[in-house]
PDB file of C-alpha atoms in Angstrom:
ATOM      1  CA  UNK A 467      26.476  -0.300 -94.583  1.00 70.00           C
ATOM      2  CA  UNK A 468      24.939   0.610 -91.275  1.00 83.00           C
ATOM      3  CA  UNK A 469      23.825  -2.367 -89.148  1.00 91.00           C
ATOM      4  CA  UNK A 470      22.001  -1.473 -85.974  1.00 93.00           C
ATOM      5  CA  UNK A 471      19.845  -3.053 -83.150  1.00 95.00           C
ATOM      6  CA  UNK A 472      16.611  -1.640 -81.842  1.00 95.00           C
ATOM      7  CA  UNK A 473      15.801  -1.948 -78.190  1.00 95.00           C
ATOM      8  CA  UNK A 474      12.670  -0.279 -76.986  1.00 89.00           C
ATOM      9  CA  UNK A 475      12.396   2.886 -79.051  1.00 92.00           C
ATOM     10  CA  UNK A 476      16.108   3.458 -79.452  1.00 95.00           C
ATOM     11  CA  UNK A 477      18.489   2.359 -82.224  1.00 96.00           C
ATOM     12  CA  UNK A 478      22.154   1.487 -81.654  1.00 95.00           C
ATOM     13  CA  UNK A 479      23.388   3.655 -84.619  1.00 95.00           C
ATOM     14  CA  UNK A 480      20.793   6.302 -84.969  1.00 94.00           C
ATOM     15  CA  UNK A 481      20.922   7.276 -81.282  1.00 95.00           C
ATOM     16  CA  UNK A 482      24.426   6.321 -80.257  1.00 94.00           C
ATOM     17  CA  UNK A 483      26.468   5.878 -83.528  1.00 93.00           C
ATOM     18  CA  UNK A 484      27.329   2.302 -82.646  1.00 95.00           C
ATOM     19  CA  UNK A 485      27.385   0.132 -85.755  1.00 95.00           C
ATOM     20  CA  UNK A 486      27.108  -3.614 -85.367  1.00 96.00           C
ATOM     21  CA  UNK A 487      30.309  -5.209 -86.641  1.00 95.00           C
ATOM     22  CA  UNK A 488      29.702  -8.715 -85.530  1.00 95.00           C
ATOM     23  CA  UNK A 489      27.029 -10.803 -83.967  1.00 96.00           C
ATOM     24  CA  UNK A 490      26.785 -14.278 -82.358  1.00 96.00           C
ATOM     25  CA  UNK A 491      23.318 -15.443 -81.808  1.00 93.00           C
ATOM     26  CA  UNK A 492      23.619 -18.584 -79.768  1.00 86.00           C
ATOM     27  CA  UNK A 493      21.110 -21.485 -79.672  1.00 89.00           C
ATOM     28  CA  UNK A 494      19.353 -22.416 -76.508  1.00 90.00           C
ATOM     29  CA  UNK A 495      20.607 -25.557 -74.846  1.00 90.00           C
ATOM     30  CA  UNK A 496      18.233 -28.278 -73.721  1.00 87.00           C
ATOM     31  CA  UNK A 497      17.905 -28.575 -69.887  1.00 85.00           C
ATOM     32  CA  UNK A 498      18.703 -32.034 -68.715  1.00 86.00           C
ATOM     33  CA  UNK A 499      17.917 -33.748 -65.436  1.00 84.00           C
ATOM     34  CA  UNK A 500      19.812 -36.960 -64.924  1.00 86.00           C
ATOM     35  CA  UNK A 501      20.311 -39.190 -62.036  1.00 88.00           C
ATOM     36  CA  UNK A 502      22.446 -42.276 -61.345  1.00 88.00           C
ATOM     37  CA  UNK A 503      21.510 -45.242 -59.307  1.00 86.00           C
ATOM     38  CA  UNK A 504      24.019 -45.826 -56.445  1.00 87.00           C
ATOM     39  CA  UNK A 505      26.307 -48.820 -56.896  1.00 87.00           C
ATOM     40  CA  UNK A 506      25.328 -49.395 -60.563  1.00 86.00           C
ATOM     41  CA  UNK A 507      26.167 -48.130 -64.073  1.00 88.00           C
ATOM     42  CA  UNK A 508      22.613 -46.979 -64.833  1.00 87.00           C
ATOM     43  CA  UNK A 509      21.831 -43.308 -65.417  1.00 88.00           C
ATOM     44  CA  UNK A 510      18.281 -42.146 -65.891  1.00 86.00           C
ATOM     45  CA  UNK A 511      17.316 -39.159 -67.863  1.00 84.00           C
ATOM     46  CA  UNK A 512      14.303 -37.340 -66.528  1.00 82.00           C
ATOM     47  CA  UNK A 513      14.433 -34.434 -68.946  1.00 80.00           C
ATOM     48  CA  UNK A 514      11.242 -35.460 -70.774  1.00 81.00           C
ATOM     49  CA  UNK A 515       9.327 -37.057 -67.855  1.00 80.00           C
ATOM     50  CA  UNK A 516       6.158 -34.981 -68.389  1.00 82.00           C
ATOM     51  CA  UNK A 517       6.334 -35.123 -72.160  1.00 80.00           C
ATOM     52  CA  UNK A 518       7.926 -31.646 -72.639  1.00 83.00           C
ATOM     53  CA  UNK A 519      11.445 -30.489 -73.263  1.00 83.00           C
ATOM     54  CA  UNK A 520      12.829 -27.421 -71.454  1.00 84.00           C
ATOM     55  CA  UNK A 521      15.495 -25.006 -72.587  1.00 88.00           C
ATOM     56  CA  UNK A 522      18.163 -22.788 -71.156  1.00 89.00           C
ATOM     57  CA  UNK A 523      18.438 -19.021 -71.875  1.00 93.00           C
ATOM     58  CA  UNK A 524      19.955 -18.049 -75.221  1.00 94.00           C
ATOM     59  CA  UNK A 525      23.145 -15.932 -75.266  1.00 95.00           C
ATOM     60  CA  UNK A 526      23.358 -12.918 -77.718  1.00 96.00           C
ATOM     61  CA  UNK A 527      26.700 -11.307 -78.268  1.00 97.00           C
ATOM     62  CA  UNK A 528      27.124  -8.113 -80.303  1.00 97.00           C
ATOM     63  CA  UNK A 529      30.319  -6.348 -81.238  1.00 97.00           C
ATOM     64  CA  UNK A 530      29.822  -2.629 -82.127  1.00 96.00           C
ATOM     65  CA  UNK A 531      32.178  -0.069 -83.477  1.00 95.00           C
ATOM     66  CA  UNK A 532      32.118   3.544 -82.285  1.00 94.00           C
ATOM     67  CA  UNK A 533      34.314   6.483 -83.338  1.00 92.00           C
ATOM     68  CA  UNK A 534      34.514  10.139 -82.543  1.00 91.00           C
ATOM     69  CA  UNK A 535      36.617  13.187 -83.559  1.00 91.00           C
ATOM     70  CA  UNK A 536      38.097  13.696 -80.009  1.00 90.00           C
ATOM     71  CA  UNK A 537      38.701  11.414 -77.047  1.00 89.00           C
ATOM     72  CA  UNK A 538      36.202  13.392 -74.988  1.00 92.00           C
ATOM     73  CA  UNK A 539      33.459  12.967 -77.591  1.00 93.00           C
ATOM     74  CA  UNK A 540      34.202   9.250 -77.589  1.00 92.00           C
ATOM     75  CA  UNK A 541      33.888   9.043 -73.837  1.00 93.00           C
ATOM     76  CA  UNK A 542      30.551  10.820 -73.939  1.00 94.00           C
ATOM     77  CA  UNK A 543      29.209   8.282 -76.556  1.00 94.00           C
ATOM     78  CA  UNK A 544      30.561   5.325 -74.496  1.00 94.00           C
ATOM     79  CA  UNK A 545      28.766   6.582 -71.401  1.00 95.00           C
ATOM     80  CA  UNK A 546      25.473   7.219 -73.234  1.00 96.00           C
ATOM     81  CA  UNK A 547      25.668   3.777 -74.910  1.00 96.00           C
ATOM     82  CA  UNK A 548      26.558   2.000 -71.715  1.00 96.00           C
ATOM     83  CA  UNK A 549      23.630   3.606 -69.909  1.00 96.00           C
ATOM     84  CA  UNK A 550      21.221   2.460 -72.587  1.00 96.00           C
ATOM     85  CA  UNK A 551      22.263  -1.220 -72.820  1.00 96.00           C
ATOM     86  CA  UNK A 552      22.935  -1.639 -69.108  1.00 96.00           C
ATOM     87  CA  UNK A 553      19.286  -0.734 -68.421  1.00 96.00           C
ATOM     88  CA  UNK A 554      17.922  -3.489 -70.745  1.00 96.00           C
ATOM     89  CA  UNK A 555      15.787  -5.787 -68.685  1.00 97.00           C
ATOM     90  CA  UNK A 556      13.330  -8.173 -70.453  1.00 95.00           C
ATOM     91  CA  UNK A 557      12.959  -5.859 -73.394  1.00 95.00           C
ATOM     92  CA  UNK A 558      12.319  -6.601 -77.123  1.00 95.00           C
ATOM     93  CA  UNK A 559      15.586  -6.623 -79.064  1.00 96.00           C
ATOM     94  CA  UNK A 560      15.111  -6.399 -82.855  1.00 95.00           C
ATOM     95  CA  UNK A 561      18.075  -7.484 -84.999  1.00 94.00           C
ATOM     96  CA  UNK A 562      17.744  -6.914 -88.726  1.00 92.00           C
ATOM     97  CA  UNK A 563      19.722 -10.094 -89.331  1.00 92.00           C
ATOM     98  CA  UNK A 564      16.752 -12.034 -87.999  1.00 90.00           C
ATOM     99  CA  UNK A 565      13.837 -10.805 -90.048  1.00 88.00           C
ATOM    100  CA  UNK A 566      10.304 -11.198 -88.706  1.00 90.00           C
ATOM    101  CA  UNK A 567      11.445 -12.195 -85.226  1.00 93.00           C
ATOM    102  CA  UNK A 568      12.820 -10.488 -82.095  1.00 94.00           C
ATOM    103  CA  UNK A 569      14.327 -11.547 -78.783  1.00 95.00           C
ATOM    104  CA  UNK A 570      13.291 -10.806 -75.230  1.00 95.00           C
ATOM    105  CA  UNK A 571      16.641  -9.858 -73.780  1.00 96.00           C
ATOM    106  CA  UNK A 572      18.351  -8.682 -70.612  1.00 97.00           C
ATOM    107  CA  UNK A 573      21.799  -7.045 -70.437  1.00 97.00           C
ATOM    108  CA  UNK A 574      24.493  -9.323 -69.106  1.00 97.00           C
ATOM    109  CA  UNK A 575      27.961  -7.732 -69.763  1.00 97.00           C
ATOM    110  CA  UNK A 576      29.819  -4.910 -71.546  1.00 97.00           C
ATOM    111  CA  UNK A 577      33.395  -4.549 -72.508  1.00 96.00           C
ATOM    112  CA  UNK A 578      35.306  -1.819 -74.323  1.00 94.00           C
ATOM    113  CA  UNK A 579      38.484  -2.227 -76.346  1.00 92.00           C
ATOM    114  CA  UNK A 580      40.171   1.148 -76.143  1.00 84.00           C
ATOM    115  CA  UNK A 581      43.305   0.350 -78.038  1.00 84.00           C
ATOM    116  CA  UNK A 582      42.763   3.416 -80.331  1.00 85.00           C
ATOM    117  CA  UNK A 583      42.379   6.849 -79.092  1.00 84.00           C
ATOM    118  CA  UNK A 584      39.304   8.061 -81.083  1.00 87.00           C
ATOM    119  CA  UNK A 585      37.731   4.682 -81.793  1.00 91.00           C
ATOM    120  CA  UNK A 586      36.540   1.857 -79.677  1.00 93.00           C
ATOM    121  CA  UNK A 587      35.118  -1.622 -80.129  1.00 95.00           C
ATOM    122  CA  UNK A 588      32.278  -2.579 -77.696  1.00 96.00           C
ATOM    123  CA  UNK A 589      31.238  -6.098 -76.943  1.00 97.00           C
ATOM    124  CA  UNK A 590      27.773  -6.407 -75.407  1.00 97.00           C
ATOM    125  CA  UNK A 591      26.258  -9.753 -74.170  1.00 97.00           C
ATOM    126  CA  UNK A 592      22.608 -10.274 -73.456  1.00 97.00           C
ATOM    127  CA  UNK A 593      20.711 -13.265 -72.140  1.00 96.00           C
ATOM    128  CA  UNK A 594      17.411 -13.954 -73.878  1.00 95.00           C
ATOM    129  CA  UNK A 595      14.371 -15.992 -73.629  1.00 94.00           C
ATOM    130  CA  UNK A 596      15.264 -19.344 -75.397  1.00 94.00           C
ATOM    131  CA  UNK A 597      12.866 -18.829 -78.324  1.00 91.00           C
ATOM    132  CA  UNK A 598      12.674 -16.023 -80.841  1.00 92.00           C
ATOM    133  CA  UNK A 599       9.369 -14.238 -80.791  1.00 92.00           C
ATOM    134  CA  UNK A 600       7.414 -13.503 -84.038  1.00 91.00           C
ATOM    135  CA  UNK A 601       6.869  -9.849 -84.994  1.00 88.00           C
ATOM    136  CA  UNK A 602       3.379 -10.556 -86.338  1.00 83.00           C
ATOM    137  CA  UNK A 603       0.486 -11.310 -84.123  1.00 68.00           C
ATOM    138  CA  UNK A 604      -1.606 -14.261 -85.082  1.00 62.00           C
ATOM    139  CA  UNK A 605      -5.349 -14.208 -84.721  1.00 60.00           C
ATOM    140  CA  UNK A 606      -6.994 -17.587 -84.329  1.00 58.00           C
TER     141      UNK A 606
END
């Protein structure tokens, strides 16, 4: 079964023949602001001082599989795929695993495992806005 991401108007498999093999959609971590009082055992948590909680960015990690008939063809696919993901900056990332929602993501890292000649595994990491965004617009 083909599993692919959509970022902007391009799809990972339809446009680059990169099939999502694995995904790790992390949860955002709560931002904490703590301070200790000198010469005491007291620690104050100011994280909720104005009545709101704040969150760190979310990390999205995807592992793709790519193959080709020749090493040269694989290299061309790797370059095209790399160019696509490395230019992702604050774009909508749609993952079919998370129906009805998308992420606002920015490229963070890419790594190729070239242990086979005509096949590679690509690990791509994105940082994303802490919350998933709804695909449907609500009218109030």
